[in-house]
Coordinates of N, CA and C in Angstrom, one line a residue:
M458 N 0.9 -1.2 -0.1 CA 0.0 0.0 0.0 C 0.7 1.2 0.0
A459 N 1.9 1.1 0.7 CA 2.8 2.3 0.8 C 3.4 2.7 -0.7
S460 N 3.4 1.6 -1.4 CA 4.0 1.8 -2.7 C 3.1 2.4 -3.6
D461 N 1.7 2.1 -3.4 CA 0.7 2.9 -4.1 C 0.5 4.3 -3.7
S462 N 0.8 4.8 -2.6 CA 0.9 6.1 -2.2 C 2.0 6.8 -2.8
L463 N 3.3 6.2 -2.7 CA 4.5 6.7 -3.4 C 4.2 6.9 -4.9
Y464 N 3.7 5.9 -5.5 CA 3.3 6.0 -7.0 C 2.4 7.2 -7.3
N465 N 1.3 7.2 -6.5 CA 0.6 8.6 -6.6 C 1.3 9.9 -6.5
Q466 N 2.1 9.9 -5.5 CA 2.9 11.0 -5.2 C 4.0 11.4 -6.4
L467 N 4.5 10.4 -6.8 CA 5.4 10.5 -8.0 C 4.6 10.9 -9.3
H468 N 3.5 10.3 -9.4 CA 2.7 10.7 -10.6 C 2.3 12.3 -10.4
L469 N 1.9 12.7 -9.4 CA 1.7 14.2 -9.1 C 2.8 15.1 -9.4
L470 N 4.1 14.6 -8.9 CA 5.3 15.3 -9.2 C 5.6 15.3 -10.7
S471 N 5.1 14.4 -11.3 CA 5.6 14.5 -12.9 C 4.7 14.7 -13.9
H472 N 3.5 15.0 -13.3 CA 2.2 15.5 -14.1 C 1.5 16.6 -13.8
N473 N 2.1 17.8 -13.8 CA 1.6 18.8 -13.3 C 1.9 20.0 -14.2
V474 N 1.3 21.2 -14.1 CA 1.5 22.3 -15.0 C 2.9 22.7 -15.0
C475 N 3.6 22.7 -13.9 CA 5.0 23.3 -14.0 C 5.7 22.2 -14.9
I476 N 5.7 20.8 -14.8 CA 6.5 19.9 -15.5 C 5.9 20.1 -17.1
Y477 N 4.7 20.2 -17.3 CA 4.2 20.4 -18.7 C 4.8 21.7 -19.3
Y478 N 4.7 22.9 -18.6 CA 5.3 23.9 -19.3 C 6.8 23.8 -19.4
S479 N 7.5 23.3 -18.5 CA 9.1 23.2 -18.5 C 9.2 22.3 -19.7
R480 N 8.6 21.2 -19.9 CA 8.8 20.3 -21.0 C 8.5 20.9 -22.2
L481 N 7.4 21.8 -22.3 CA 7.1 22.4 -23.6 C 8.1 23.5 -24.0
V482 N 8.4 24.1 -23.0 CA 9.6 25.2 -23.3 C 10.9 24.6 -23.8
D483 N 11.3 23.6 -23.2 CA 12.4 22.7 -23.4 C 12.4 22.4 -25.0
D484 N 11.2 21.8 -25.4 CA 11.0 21.3 -26.6 C 10.9 22.4 -27.7
I485 N 10.3 23.6 -27.2 CA 10.3 24.6 -28.2 C 11.5 25.2 -28.4
Y486 N 12.5 25.4 -27.3 CA 13.8 25.8 -27.5 C 14.8 25.0 -28.4
Q487 N 14.6 23.5 -28.2 CA 15.2 22.7 -29.0 C 14.8 22.8 -30.6
H488 N 13.4 22.8 -30.8 CA 13.0 22.9 -32.0 C 13.4 24.4 -32.8
L489 N 13.8 25.4 -32.0 CA 14.2 26.7 -32.4 C 15.7 26.5 -32.7
M490 N 16.4 25.7 -31.9 CA 17.9 25.3 -32.1 C 18.0 24.6 -33.4
D491 N 17.1 23.6 -33.4 CA 17.2 22.8 -34.8 C 17.0 23.6 -36.1
K492 N 16.3 24.6 -36.0 CA 16.0 25.4 -37.0 C 17.2 26.2 -37.3
A493 N 17.8 26.9 -36.3 CA 19.0 27.8 -36.4 C 20.2 26.8 -37.0
L494 N 20.2 25.5 -36.5 CA 21.3 24.7 -37.0 C 21.0 24.3 -38.6
A495 N 19.9 24.2 -38.8 CA 19.6 24.0 -40.1 C 20.0 25.1 -41.2
A496 N 19.8 26.2 -40.5 CA 20.0 27.6 -41.6 C 21.6 27.9 -41.5
G497 N 22.4 26.8 -40.8 CA 23.7 27.1 -40.9 C 24.5 27.6 -39.8
Y498 N 23.8 27.9 -38.6 CA 24.4 28.4 -37.6 C 25.0 27.3 -36.5
Q499 N 26.1 26.7 -36.9 CA 26.6 25.6 -36.2 C 27.3 26.2 -34.9
G500 N 27.2 25.3 -33.7 CA 27.9 25.7 -32.8 C 27.1 26.1 -31.5
L501 N 25.8 26.5 -32.0 CA 24.8 27.0 -31.0 C 24.4 26.0 -30.0
K502 N 24.2 26.5 -28.7 CA 23.6 25.6 -27.5 C 22.5 26.2 -26.9
L503 N 21.6 25.5 -26.4 CA 20.6 26.0 -25.7 C 20.8 27.0 -24.6
S504 N 21.9 27.0 -24.1 CA 22.4 28.0 -23.1 C 22.6 29.2 -23.8
H505 N 22.8 29.4 -25.1 CA 23.1 30.8 -25.6 C 21.8 31.5 -25.8
A506 N 20.6 30.9 -25.7 CA 19.3 31.3 -25.8 C 19.1 32.4 -24.5
M507 N 19.8 32.1 -23.3 CA 19.8 32.9 -22.2 C 20.3 34.3 -22.4
I508 N 21.2 34.6 -23.3 CA 21.8 35.8 -23.6 C 21.3 36.5 -24.8
L509 N 21.3 35.7 -25.9 CA 21.1 36.5 -27.2 C 19.9 37.5 -27.0
P510 N 18.8 37.1 -26.7 CA 17.4 37.9 -26.8 C 17.6 39.0 -25.7
Q511 N 18.6 38.9 -24.8 CA 18.6 40.1 -23.8 C 19.5 41.2 -24.0
I512 N 20.2 41.1 -25.2 CA 21.0 42.2 -25.5 C 20.3 43.1 -26.3
S513 N 20.4 44.5 -25.9 CA 19.6 45.4 -26.5 C 20.5 46.0 -27.8
A514 N 19.8 46.8 -28.6 CA 20.5 47.4 -29.7 C 21.8 47.9 -29.4
E515 N 21.8 48.7 -28.1 CA 22.9 49.5 -27.8 C 23.9 48.7 -27.1
G516 N 23.6 47.4 -26.8 CA 24.4 46.6 -26.1 C 23.9 46.6 -24.5
S517 N 24.3 45.5 -23.8 CA 23.9 45.2 -22.5 C 24.9 44.6 -21.6
R518 N 25.0 45.3 -20.3 CA 26.0 44.9 -19.4 C 25.8 43.4 -18.9
I519 N 27.0 42.6 -18.9 CA 26.8 41.3 -18.3 C 26.2 41.1 -17.0
I520 N 26.4 42.1 -15.9 CA 25.9 42.1 -14.7 C 24.3 42.2 -14.7
D521 N 23.8 43.0 -15.6 CA 22.4 43.3 -15.7 C 21.7 41.9 -16.4
I522 N 22.4 41.3 -17.2 CA 21.7 40.2 -17.8 C 21.7 39.1 -16.7
A523 N 22.9 38.9 -16.1 CA 22.9 38.0 -14.9 C 21.7 38.2 -14.0
R524 N 21.5 39.6 -13.6 CA 20.5 39.8 -12.7 C 19.1 39.4 -13.1
S525 N 18.8 39.7 -14.4 CA 17.7 39.5 -15.1 C 17.4 37.9 -15.2
Q526 N 18.3 37.1 -15.2 CA 18.3 35.7 -15.4 C 18.4 34.9 -14.1
A527 N 18.7 35.7 -13.0 CA 19.0 35.1 -11.6 C 20.0 34.1 -11.7
V528 N 21.1 34.5 -12.3 CA 22.3 33.5 -12.5 C 23.6 34.5 -12.1
S529 N 24.6 33.6 -11.9 CA 25.8 34.6 -11.6 C 26.4 35.4 -12.9
K530 N 27.3 36.2 -12.5 CA 27.9 37.1 -13.6 C 28.9 36.1 -14.4
Q531 N 29.5 35.2 -13.5 CA 30.4 34.3 -14.3 C 29.6 33.3 -15.1
A532 N 28.4 32.8 -14.8 CA 27.8 32.0 -15.8 C 27.4 32.9 -17.2
I533 N 27.1 34.1 -17.1 CA 26.8 34.8 -18.2 C 28.2 34.9 -19.0
G534 N 29.2 35.3 -18.1 CA 30.4 35.5 -18.8 C 31.1 34.3 -19.6
Q535 N 30.7 33.1 -19.0 CA 31.1 31.9 -19.6 C 30.4 31.7 -21.1
V536 N 29.0 31.8 -21.0 CA 28.3 31.8 -22.2 C 28.5 32.8 -23.2
A537 N 28.9 34.1 -22.7 CA 29.1 35.2 -23.5 C 30.5 34.8 -24.3
N538 N 31.5 34.2 -23.6 CA 32.8 34.0 -24.2 C 32.4 32.9 -25.5
E539 N 31.6 32.0 -25.1 CA 31.1 31.1 -26.4 C 30.6 31.7 -27.5
L540 N 29.8 32.6 -27.3 CA 29.0 33.3 -28.1 C 30.0 34.3 -29.0
E541 N 31.0 34.8 -28.2 CA 32.0 35.6 -28.8 C 32.8 34.9 -29.9
Q542 N 33.2 33.5 -29.4 CA 34.1 32.8 -30.2 C 33.3 32.4 -31.5
L543 N 32.0 32.3 -31.4 CA 31.1 31.9 -32.6 C 30.9 33.3 -33.5
G544 N 31.1 34.3 -33.0 CA 31.1 35.5 -33.8 C 29.8 36.3 -33.7
F545 N 28.8 35.8 -32.7 CA 27.6 36.5 -32.5 C 27.5 37.8 -31.7
I546 N 28.6 37.8 -30.7 CA 28.7 39.1 -30.1 C 30.2 39.4 -29.8
E547 N 30.3 40.6 -29.4 CA 31.6 41.2 -29.0 C 31.4 41.7 -27.6
K548 N 32.6 41.7 -26.8 CA 32.5 42.2 -25.5 C 33.4 43.5 -25.6
T549 N 33.0 44.5 -25.0 CA 33.5 45.8 -24.7 C 33.5 46.4 -23.4
T550 N 34.3 47.4 -23.0 CA 34.3 47.9 -21.7 C 33.1 48.9 -21.8
D551 N 32.3 48.9 -20.7 CA 31.2 49.7 -20.6 C 31.7 51.3 -20.4
A552 N 31.3 52.1 -21.3 CA 31.9 53.5 -21.3 C 31.5 54.3 -19.9
S553 N 30.3 53.8 -19.3 CA 29.8 54.5 -18.2 C 30.3 53.8 -16.9
D554 N 31.0 52.7 -17.0 CA 31.5 52.0 -15.7 C 32.6 51.1 -16.3
K555 N 33.9 51.5 -16.2 CA 35.0 50.8 -16.9 C 35.3 49.4 -16.3
R556 N 34.7 49.1 -15.1 CA 34.8 47.9 -14.4 C 33.9 47.0 -15.1
S557 N 32.8 47.4 -15.8 CA 31.8 46.4 -16.3 C 32.1 46.0 -17.9
K558 N 31.7 44.9 -18.3 CA 31.8 44.5 -19.6 C 30.2 44.6 -20.3
K559 N 30.4 45.1 -21.5 CA 29.0 45.2 -22.3 C 29.1 44.2 -23.4
L560 N 28.0 43.5 -23.5 CA 27.8 42.7 -24.7 C 27.1 43.4 -25.8
I561 N 27.7 43.3 -27.1 CA 27.1 43.9 -28.2 C 26.9 42.8 -29.3
L562 N 25.7 42.9 -30.0 CA 25.5 42.0 -31.1 C 26.3 42.4 -32.3
T563 N 27.1 41.3 -32.9 CA 27.6 41.5 -34.3 C 26.6 41.5 -35.4
D564 N 27.0 41.8 -36.5 CA 26.2 41.7 -37.6 C 25.6 40.3 -37.6
R565 N 26.5 39.4 -37.4 CA 26.1 37.8 -37.5 C 25.2 37.5 -36.6
G566 N 25.2 38.2 -35.2 CA 24.4 38.1 -34.1 C 23.0 38.6 -34.4
I567 N 23.0 40.1 -35.1 CA 21.7 40.6 -35.3 C 20.9 39.7 -36.4
T568 N 21.7 39.2 -37.5 CA 21.0 38.2 -38.4 C 20.4 37.2 -37.7
L569 N 21.0 36.5 -36.7 CA 20.6 35.4 -36.1 C 19.4 35.7 -35.1
V570 N 19.3 36.9 -34.6 CA 18.2 37.3 -33.7 C 17.0 37.5 -34.5
R571 N 17.3 38.1 -35.8 CA 16.2 38.4 -36.7 C 15.7 37.0 -37.4
L572 N 16.5 36.1 -37.6 CA 16.0 34.9 -38.1 C 15.2 34.1 -37.1
S573 N 15.8 34.1 -35.8 CA 15.1 33.4 -34.6 C 13.7 33.9 -34.3
A574 N 13.5 35.2 -34.5 CA 12.1 35.8 -34.4 C 11.3 35.2 -35.6
G575 N 11.7 35.0 -36.8 CA 11.1 34.3 -37.8 C 10.7 32.8 -37.5
F576 N 11.7 32.2 -36.8 CA 11.6 30.8 -36.4 C 10.4 30.6 -35.3
M577 N 10.5 31.7 -34.4 CA 9.6 31.8 -33.3 C 8.1 31.7 -33.9
A578 N 8.0 32.6 -35.0 CA 6.6 32.8 -35.5 C 6.2 31.5 -36.2
E579 N 7.2 30.7 -36.8 CA 6.9 29.5 -37.4 C 6.5 28.4 -36.4
V580 N 7.2 28.5 -35.3 CA 6.8 27.6 -34.2 C 5.3 27.8 -33.6
D581 N 5.2 29.0 -33.5 CA 3.7 29.3 -33.2 C 2.7 28.8 -34.1
N582 N 3.1 29.0 -35.3 CA 2.0 28.5 -36.4 C 2.0 27.2 -36.4
E583 N 3.0 26.3 -36.1 CA 3.2 24.8 -36.0 C 2.2 24.3 -34.9
I584 N 2.4 25.1 -33.7 CA 1.6 24.6 -32.5 C 0.1 24.8 -32.7
A585 N -0.2 26.0 -33.5 CA -1.6 26.4 -33.8 C -2.3 25.4 -34.7
A586 N -1.4 25.0 -35.7 CA -1.8 23.8 -36.6 C -2.1 22.6 -35.8
L587 N -1.3 22.3 -34.8 CA -1.4 21.0 -34.2 C -2.6 20.9 -33.4
I588 N -2.8 22.1 -32.7 CA -3.9 22.0 -31.6 C -5.2 22.9 -32.0
G589 N -5.0 23.7 -33.1 CA -6.0 24.4 -33.5 C -5.8 25.8 -33.1
Q590 N -6.4 26.8 -34.2 CA -6.1 28.3 -33.7 C -6.8 28.6 -32.2
E591 N -7.9 28.3 -32.2 CA -8.7 28.7 -31.0 C -8.0 28.2 -29.7
P592 N -7.7 26.9 -29.6 CA -7.1 26.4 -28.4 C -5.7 27.1 -28.1
F593 N -5.0 27.4 -29.4 CA -3.6 28.0 -29.2 C -3.9 29.5 -28.6
D594 N -5.0 30.2 -29.2 CA -5.1 31.6 -28.6 C -5.6 31.4 -27.2
Q595 N -6.2 30.6 -26.9 CA -6.6 30.2 -25.4 C -5.5 30.0 -24.6
L596 N -4.5 29.3 -25.0 CA -3.3 28.8 -24.3 C -2.5 30.1 -24.1
K597 N -2.3 30.9 -25.2 CA -1.6 32.4 -25.0 C -2.1 33.1 -23.9
Q598 N -3.7 33.3 -24.1 CA -4.3 34.1 -23.1 C -4.2 33.5 -21.6
H599 N -4.4 32.3 -21.5 CA -4.4 31.8 -20.1 C -2.8 31.8 -19.6
S600 N -1.7 31.7 -20.4 CA -0.5 31.9 -20.1 C -0.1 33.2 -19.6
Q601 N -0.7 34.4 -20.5 CA -0.6 35.6 -20.2 C -1.3 36.0 -18.9
L602 N -2.3 35.6 -18.6 CA -3.1 35.8 -17.5 C -2.4 35.2 -16.2
L603 N -1.9 34.0 -16.3 CA -1.0 33.5 -15.3 C 0.1 34.3 -15.0
F604 N 0.8 34.7 -16.0 CA 2.1 35.6 -15.8 C 1.6 36.8 -15.1
K605 N 0.6 37.4 -15.5 CA 0.2 38.6 -14.7 C -0.4 38.4 -13.5
K606 N -1.1 37.3 -13.2 CA -1.4 37.1 -11.8 C -0.3 36.7 -10.8
L607 N 0.7 36.1 -11.3 CA 1.9 35.8 -10.6 C 2.8 37.0 -10.4
R608 N 2.4 38.1 -10.9 CA 3.2 39.4 -10.9 C 4.6 39.2 -11.4
L609 N 4.7 38.4 -12.4 CA 6.0 38.1 -12.9 C 6.6 39.5 -13.7
K610 N 7.5 39.8 -13.4 CA 8.1 41.0 -14.2 C 8.5 40.6 -15.6
Y611 N 8.1 41.6 -16.4 CA 8.3 41.3 -17.9 C 9.0 42.4 -18.4
P612 N 10.3 42.4 -18.6 CA 11.2 43.6 -19.0 C 11.0 43.9 -20.7
D613 N 11.3 45.3 -21.0 CA 11.4 45.6 -22.4 C 12.4 44.5 -22.9
V614 N 12.2 44.1 -24.3 CA 13.1 43.3 -25.0 C 14.4 43.9 -25.0
G615 N 15.6 43.2 -24.6 CA 16.9 43.7 -24.5 C 17.1 44.9 -23.6
Q616 N 16.2 45.2 -22.7 CA 16.6 46.3 -22.0 C 16.7 46.1 -20.4
Y617 N 17.9 45.8 -20.0 CA 18.1 45.3 -18.7 C 19.0 46.4 -18.0
T618 N 18.3 47.4 -17.3 CA 19.1 48.4 -16.7 C 18.6 48.3 -15.3
P619 N 19.7 48.5 -14.3 CA 19.3 48.3 -12.8 C 18.3 49.5 -12.5
E620 N 18.1 50.7 -13.2 CA 17.2 51.9 -12.7 C 15.9 51.5 -13.0
I621 N 15.7 50.5 -14.0 CA 14.2 50.3 -14.4 C 13.9 49.0 -13.9
N622 N 12.8 49.1 -13.0 CA 12.3 47.6 -12.4 C 10.8 48.0 -12.4
R623 N 10.0 47.5 -13.3 CA 8.7 47.7 -13.6 C 8.1 46.5 -14.3
E624 N 6.8 46.6 -14.0 CA 6.0 45.6 -14.7 C 5.4 46.3 -16.1
L625 N 5.4 45.4 -16.9 CA 4.9 46.0 -18.4 C 3.8 45.2 -18.7
P626 N 2.7 45.7 -19.2 CA 1.4 44.9 -19.6 C 1.8 44.1 -20.7
L627 N 1.3 42.7 -20.7 CA 1.3 41.7 -21.7 C 0.6 42.2 -23.0
I628 N 1.1 42.0 -24.2 CA 0.2 42.4 -25.3 C -0.5 41.1 -25.8

């Protein structure tokens, strides 16, 4: 009987909304990665997705990206080194704080970001085709509502500055 109870608890742990969302996100990121690799962007890893979308057009400081992702500056620095070696970003000294490093997208990085936005639209269309447009729209609405109700902060795209800490409406 104890094993039945343990089985039920394990079932609850592995079949809940957190697991579903986590697995969906992992699968979507992998699908996006496959599209980028097929487009000739070899060497990319899923960890690179934690930095590339966070870099503003003017560049972003490593420390600000680390704070936004709730990871260490060293973790972002390591991933940034990989992206720099692949030619997607360059690191410069922040003009406003000589101690800080700033990440700037290269032309190759900008092209990848633009392609990735197109890939994301393709993935949205693929998901809508799988489950139907109405259920897909409901999924987006419910996800946005949950995001809002949990009061999760949603920063401007690529804009991570310590002075700005605000909630933005979901579109």
